[in-house]
PDB file of C-alpha atoms in Angstrom:
ATOM      1  CA  UNK A 558     -29.302  11.116 -64.793  1.00 82.00           C
ATOM      2  CA  UNK A 559     -30.463   9.166 -61.580  1.00 88.00           C
ATOM      3  CA  UNK A 560     -33.151  10.887 -58.814  1.00 92.00           C
ATOM      4  CA  UNK A 561     -34.170   9.188 -55.531  1.00 94.00           C
ATOM      5  CA  UNK A 562     -37.343  10.147 -53.208  1.00 95.00           C
ATOM      6  CA  UNK A 563     -37.629   8.792 -50.401  1.00 96.00           C
ATOM      7  CA  UNK A 564     -40.849   8.543 -48.319  1.00 97.00           C
ATOM      8  CA  UNK A 565     -42.072   7.032 -44.541  1.00 98.00           C
ATOM      9  CA  UNK A 566     -39.924   8.196 -42.199  1.00 98.00           C
ATOM     10  CA  UNK A 567     -40.396   9.639 -38.835  1.00 98.00           C
ATOM     11  CA  UNK A 568     -40.999   8.578 -35.171  1.00 98.00           C
ATOM     12  CA  UNK A 569     -42.222   5.097 -33.232  1.00 98.00           C
ATOM     13  CA  UNK A 570     -41.296   4.096 -29.879  1.00 98.00           C
ATOM     14  CA  UNK A 571     -39.358   0.917 -29.050  1.00 98.00           C
ATOM     15  CA  UNK A 572     -41.320  -2.083 -30.526  1.00 98.00           C
ATOM     16  CA  UNK A 573     -43.027   0.222 -33.453  1.00 98.00           C
ATOM     17  CA  UNK A 574     -42.699  -0.506 -37.169  1.00 98.00           C
ATOM     18  CA  UNK A 575     -42.710   2.037 -40.522  1.00 98.00           C
ATOM     19  CA  UNK A 576     -41.883   1.047 -43.440  1.00 98.00           C
ATOM     20  CA  UNK A 577     -39.582   3.618 -45.626  1.00 98.00           C
ATOM     21  CA  UNK A 578     -39.899   3.091 -49.615  1.00 97.00           C
ATOM     22  CA  UNK A 579     -37.773   5.092 -52.214  1.00 95.00           C
ATOM     23  CA  UNK A 580     -38.314   5.691 -56.021  1.00 93.00           C
ATOM     24  CA  UNK A 581     -35.812   5.641 -58.718  1.00 90.00           C
ATOM     25  CA  UNK A 582     -36.065   8.209 -61.333  1.00 90.00           C
ATOM     26  CA  UNK A 583     -34.253   7.527 -64.660  1.00 84.00           C
ATOM     27  CA  UNK A 584     -33.188   3.963 -66.246  1.00 66.00           C
ATOM     28  CA  UNK A 585     -31.992   1.780 -64.004  1.00 65.00           C
ATOM     29  CA  UNK A 586     -30.368  -2.219 -65.534  1.00 61.00           C
ATOM     30  CA  UNK A 587     -31.953  -5.124 -64.390  1.00 60.00           C
ATOM     31  CA  UNK A 588     -28.821  -5.615 -62.412  1.00 60.00           C
ATOM     32  CA  UNK A 589     -28.627  -2.793 -60.659  1.00 85.00           C
ATOM     33  CA  UNK A 590     -27.874  -3.228 -57.008  1.00 92.00           C
ATOM     34  CA  UNK A 591     -30.473  -0.487 -54.486  1.00 93.00           C
ATOM     35  CA  UNK A 592     -29.286  -0.598 -50.502  1.00 96.00           C
ATOM     36  CA  UNK A 593     -30.243   1.108 -47.428  1.00 98.00           C
ATOM     37  CA  UNK A 594     -27.947   2.922 -45.817  1.00 98.00           C
ATOM     38  CA  UNK A 595     -27.735   4.530 -42.003  1.00 98.00           C
ATOM     39  CA  UNK A 596     -26.351   6.907 -40.062  1.00 98.00           C
ATOM     40  CA  UNK A 597     -26.926   8.531 -36.756  1.00 97.00           C
ATOM     41  CA  UNK A 598     -24.363  11.428 -34.625  1.00 92.00           C
ATOM     42  CA  UNK A 599     -21.642  10.385 -34.872  1.00 94.00           C
ATOM     43  CA  UNK A 600     -21.450   6.928 -36.091  1.00 96.00           C
ATOM     44  CA  UNK A 601     -19.958   6.071 -39.572  1.00 96.00           C
ATOM     45  CA  UNK A 602     -22.398   5.739 -42.503  1.00 97.00           C
ATOM     46  CA  UNK A 603     -23.392   1.647 -41.777  1.00 97.00           C
ATOM     47  CA  UNK A 604     -25.818  -0.060 -45.008  1.00 98.00           C
ATOM     48  CA  UNK A 605     -28.323  -1.984 -43.593  1.00 98.00           C
ATOM     49  CA  UNK A 606     -30.360  -4.234 -45.725  1.00 98.00           C
ATOM     50  CA  UNK A 607     -29.679  -4.246 -50.038  1.00 97.00           C
ATOM     51  CA  UNK A 608     -30.878  -6.398 -52.971  1.00 95.00           C
ATOM     52  CA  UNK A 609     -28.953  -7.078 -55.448  1.00 93.00           C
ATOM     53  CA  UNK A 610     -30.010  -8.207 -59.341  1.00 86.00           C
ATOM     54  CA  UNK A 611     -28.647 -10.967 -61.975  1.00 80.00           C
ATOM     55  CA  UNK A 612     -28.367 -13.757 -63.244  1.00 78.00           C
ATOM     56  CA  UNK A 613     -29.470 -15.822 -60.885  1.00 79.00           C
ATOM     57  CA  UNK A 614     -32.612 -13.521 -59.760  1.00 84.00           C
ATOM     58  CA  UNK A 615     -32.108 -11.548 -56.020  1.00 89.00           C
ATOM     59  CA  UNK A 616     -30.638 -11.269 -52.949  1.00 94.00           C
ATOM     60  CA  UNK A 617     -30.507  -9.428 -50.063  1.00 97.00           C
ATOM     61  CA  UNK A 618     -28.283  -8.400 -47.419  1.00 98.00           C
ATOM     62  CA  UNK A 619     -28.855  -6.884 -43.952  1.00 98.00           C
ATOM     63  CA  UNK A 620     -26.331  -6.026 -41.183  1.00 98.00           C
ATOM     64  CA  UNK A 621     -26.120  -8.227 -38.284  1.00 98.00           C
ATOM     65  CA  UNK A 622     -27.423  -5.350 -36.096  1.00 97.00           C
ATOM     66  CA  UNK A 623     -30.840  -5.276 -38.354  1.00 98.00           C
ATOM     67  CA  UNK A 624     -30.764  -9.798 -39.340  1.00 98.00           C
ATOM     68  CA  UNK A 625     -34.601 -10.565 -38.316  1.00 98.00           C
ATOM     69  CA  UNK A 626     -36.274  -7.096 -38.259  1.00 98.00           C
ATOM     70  CA  UNK A 627     -35.679  -5.419 -41.533  1.00 98.00           C
ATOM     71  CA  UNK A 628     -36.639  -6.929 -44.601  1.00 98.00           C
ATOM     72  CA  UNK A 629     -36.076  -4.840 -47.906  1.00 97.00           C
ATOM     73  CA  UNK A 630     -38.135  -5.078 -51.554  1.00 95.00           C
ATOM     74  CA  UNK A 631     -38.801  -3.533 -54.536  1.00 91.00           C
ATOM     75  CA  UNK A 632     -41.169  -3.697 -56.991  1.00 87.00           C
ATOM     76  CA  UNK A 633     -39.160  -3.314 -60.343  1.00 78.00           C
ATOM     77  CA  UNK A 634     -42.561  -2.294 -62.484  1.00 81.00           C
ATOM     78  CA  UNK A 635     -42.472   1.161 -60.601  1.00 81.00           C
ATOM     79  CA  UNK A 636     -38.287   0.984 -60.208  1.00 84.00           C
ATOM     80  CA  UNK A 637     -39.291   1.380 -56.574  1.00 91.00           C
ATOM     81  CA  UNK A 638     -37.613   0.110 -52.735  1.00 94.00           C
ATOM     82  CA  UNK A 639     -39.622  -0.285 -49.610  1.00 96.00           C
ATOM     83  CA  UNK A 640     -37.633  -1.270 -45.663  1.00 98.00           C
ATOM     84  CA  UNK A 641     -40.857  -2.396 -44.086  1.00 98.00           C
ATOM     85  CA  UNK A 642     -38.707  -1.919 -40.437  1.00 98.00           C
ATOM     86  CA  UNK A 643     -40.084  -3.880 -37.577  1.00 98.00           C
ATOM     87  CA  UNK A 644     -39.267  -4.361 -33.843  1.00 98.00           C
ATOM     88  CA  UNK A 645     -37.590  -0.605 -33.399  1.00 98.00           C
ATOM     89  CA  UNK A 646     -35.529  -0.502 -31.303  1.00 98.00           C
ATOM     90  CA  UNK A 647     -34.282   3.331 -29.936  1.00 98.00           C
ATOM     91  CA  UNK A 648     -30.236   2.510 -31.947  1.00 97.00           C
ATOM     92  CA  UNK A 649     -32.503   1.901 -35.408  1.00 98.00           C
ATOM     93  CA  UNK A 650     -33.117   6.153 -34.767  1.00 98.00           C
ATOM     94  CA  UNK A 651     -30.542   7.024 -37.933  1.00 98.00           C
ATOM     95  CA  UNK A 652     -31.012   9.397 -41.183  1.00 98.00           C
ATOM     96  CA  UNK A 653     -32.649   6.366 -43.216  1.00 98.00           C
ATOM     97  CA  UNK A 654     -30.620   6.872 -47.181  1.00 98.00           C
ATOM     98  CA  UNK A 655     -31.483   4.839 -49.761  1.00 96.00           C
ATOM     99  CA  UNK A 656     -28.521   4.667 -52.912  1.00 95.00           C
ATOM    100  CA  UNK A 657     -28.776   2.627 -56.413  1.00 93.00           C
ATOM    101  CA  UNK A 658     -25.608   1.298 -58.015  1.00 90.00           C
ATOM    102  CA  UNK A 659     -23.790  -1.149 -60.884  1.00 88.00           C
ATOM    103  CA  UNK A 660     -21.387  -3.596 -60.706  1.00 86.00           C
ATOM    104  CA  UNK A 661     -19.590  -3.246 -57.579  1.00 91.00           C
ATOM    105  CA  UNK A 662     -22.270  -2.976 -55.335  1.00 94.00           C
ATOM    106  CA  UNK A 663     -22.616  -6.449 -56.717  1.00 91.00           C
ATOM    107  CA  UNK A 664     -19.573  -7.806 -54.626  1.00 93.00           C
ATOM    108  CA  UNK A 665     -19.836  -5.532 -51.321  1.00 96.00           C
ATOM    109  CA  UNK A 666     -24.059  -4.406 -51.072  1.00 96.00           C
ATOM    110  CA  UNK A 667     -24.016  -2.926 -48.047  1.00 97.00           C
ATOM    111  CA  UNK A 668     -20.482  -0.373 -48.962  1.00 97.00           C
ATOM    112  CA  UNK A 669     -21.418   3.096 -49.877  1.00 97.00           C
ATOM    113  CA  UNK A 670     -18.534   3.697 -51.626  1.00 96.00           C
ATOM    114  CA  UNK A 671     -19.821   1.189 -54.325  1.00 95.00           C
ATOM    115  CA  UNK A 672     -23.638   2.925 -54.597  1.00 95.00           C
ATOM    116  CA  UNK A 673     -23.828   6.540 -57.145  1.00 92.00           C
ATOM    117  CA  UNK A 674     -27.068   8.052 -56.992  1.00 93.00           C
ATOM    118  CA  UNK A 675     -28.448   8.982 -53.240  1.00 95.00           C
ATOM    119  CA  UNK A 676     -31.099  10.492 -51.789  1.00 96.00           C
ATOM    120  CA  UNK A 677     -32.107  13.600 -50.160  1.00 97.00           C
ATOM    121  CA  UNK A 678     -32.371  10.552 -46.510  1.00 97.00           C
ATOM    122  CA  UNK A 679     -35.026  10.852 -44.276  1.00 98.00           C
ATOM    123  CA  UNK A 680     -35.155  10.312 -40.429  1.00 98.00           C
ATOM    124  CA  UNK A 681     -36.611   7.462 -38.808  1.00 98.00           C
ATOM    125  CA  UNK A 682     -36.581   8.791 -34.363  1.00 98.00           C
ATOM    126  CA  UNK A 683     -36.973   5.467 -31.970  1.00 98.00           C
ATOM    127  CA  UNK A 684     -37.476   6.317 -28.517  1.00 98.00           C
ATOM    128  CA  UNK A 685     -37.798   4.157 -25.238  1.00 94.00           C
TER     129      UNK A 685
END
């Protein structure tokens, strides 16, 4: 079994920064994908960022809405993924979930249905 535990959410004013962490417990292949998804009330769940690892190394992917502001990184020794969020905007307000998957997520790294293990979520609130 794989368990994911997120932390780092909170409230911040527009323009501020937060760093989210997600620790994965259980065996994970180096080729697995780890991603951050978010969902605001009344909106569909959106893939914000992901990192995939394969024979060619790691690749990162970002939604257009966060590109240039968010950075995903991972510590393989700790099996932990981070999301550094800078220049936060009110529209970034959402519940943020981390997830891990394998196989299909290489090809669709920001699609939530390619991920099979999910954390409990951490709330991010950005005020004006």
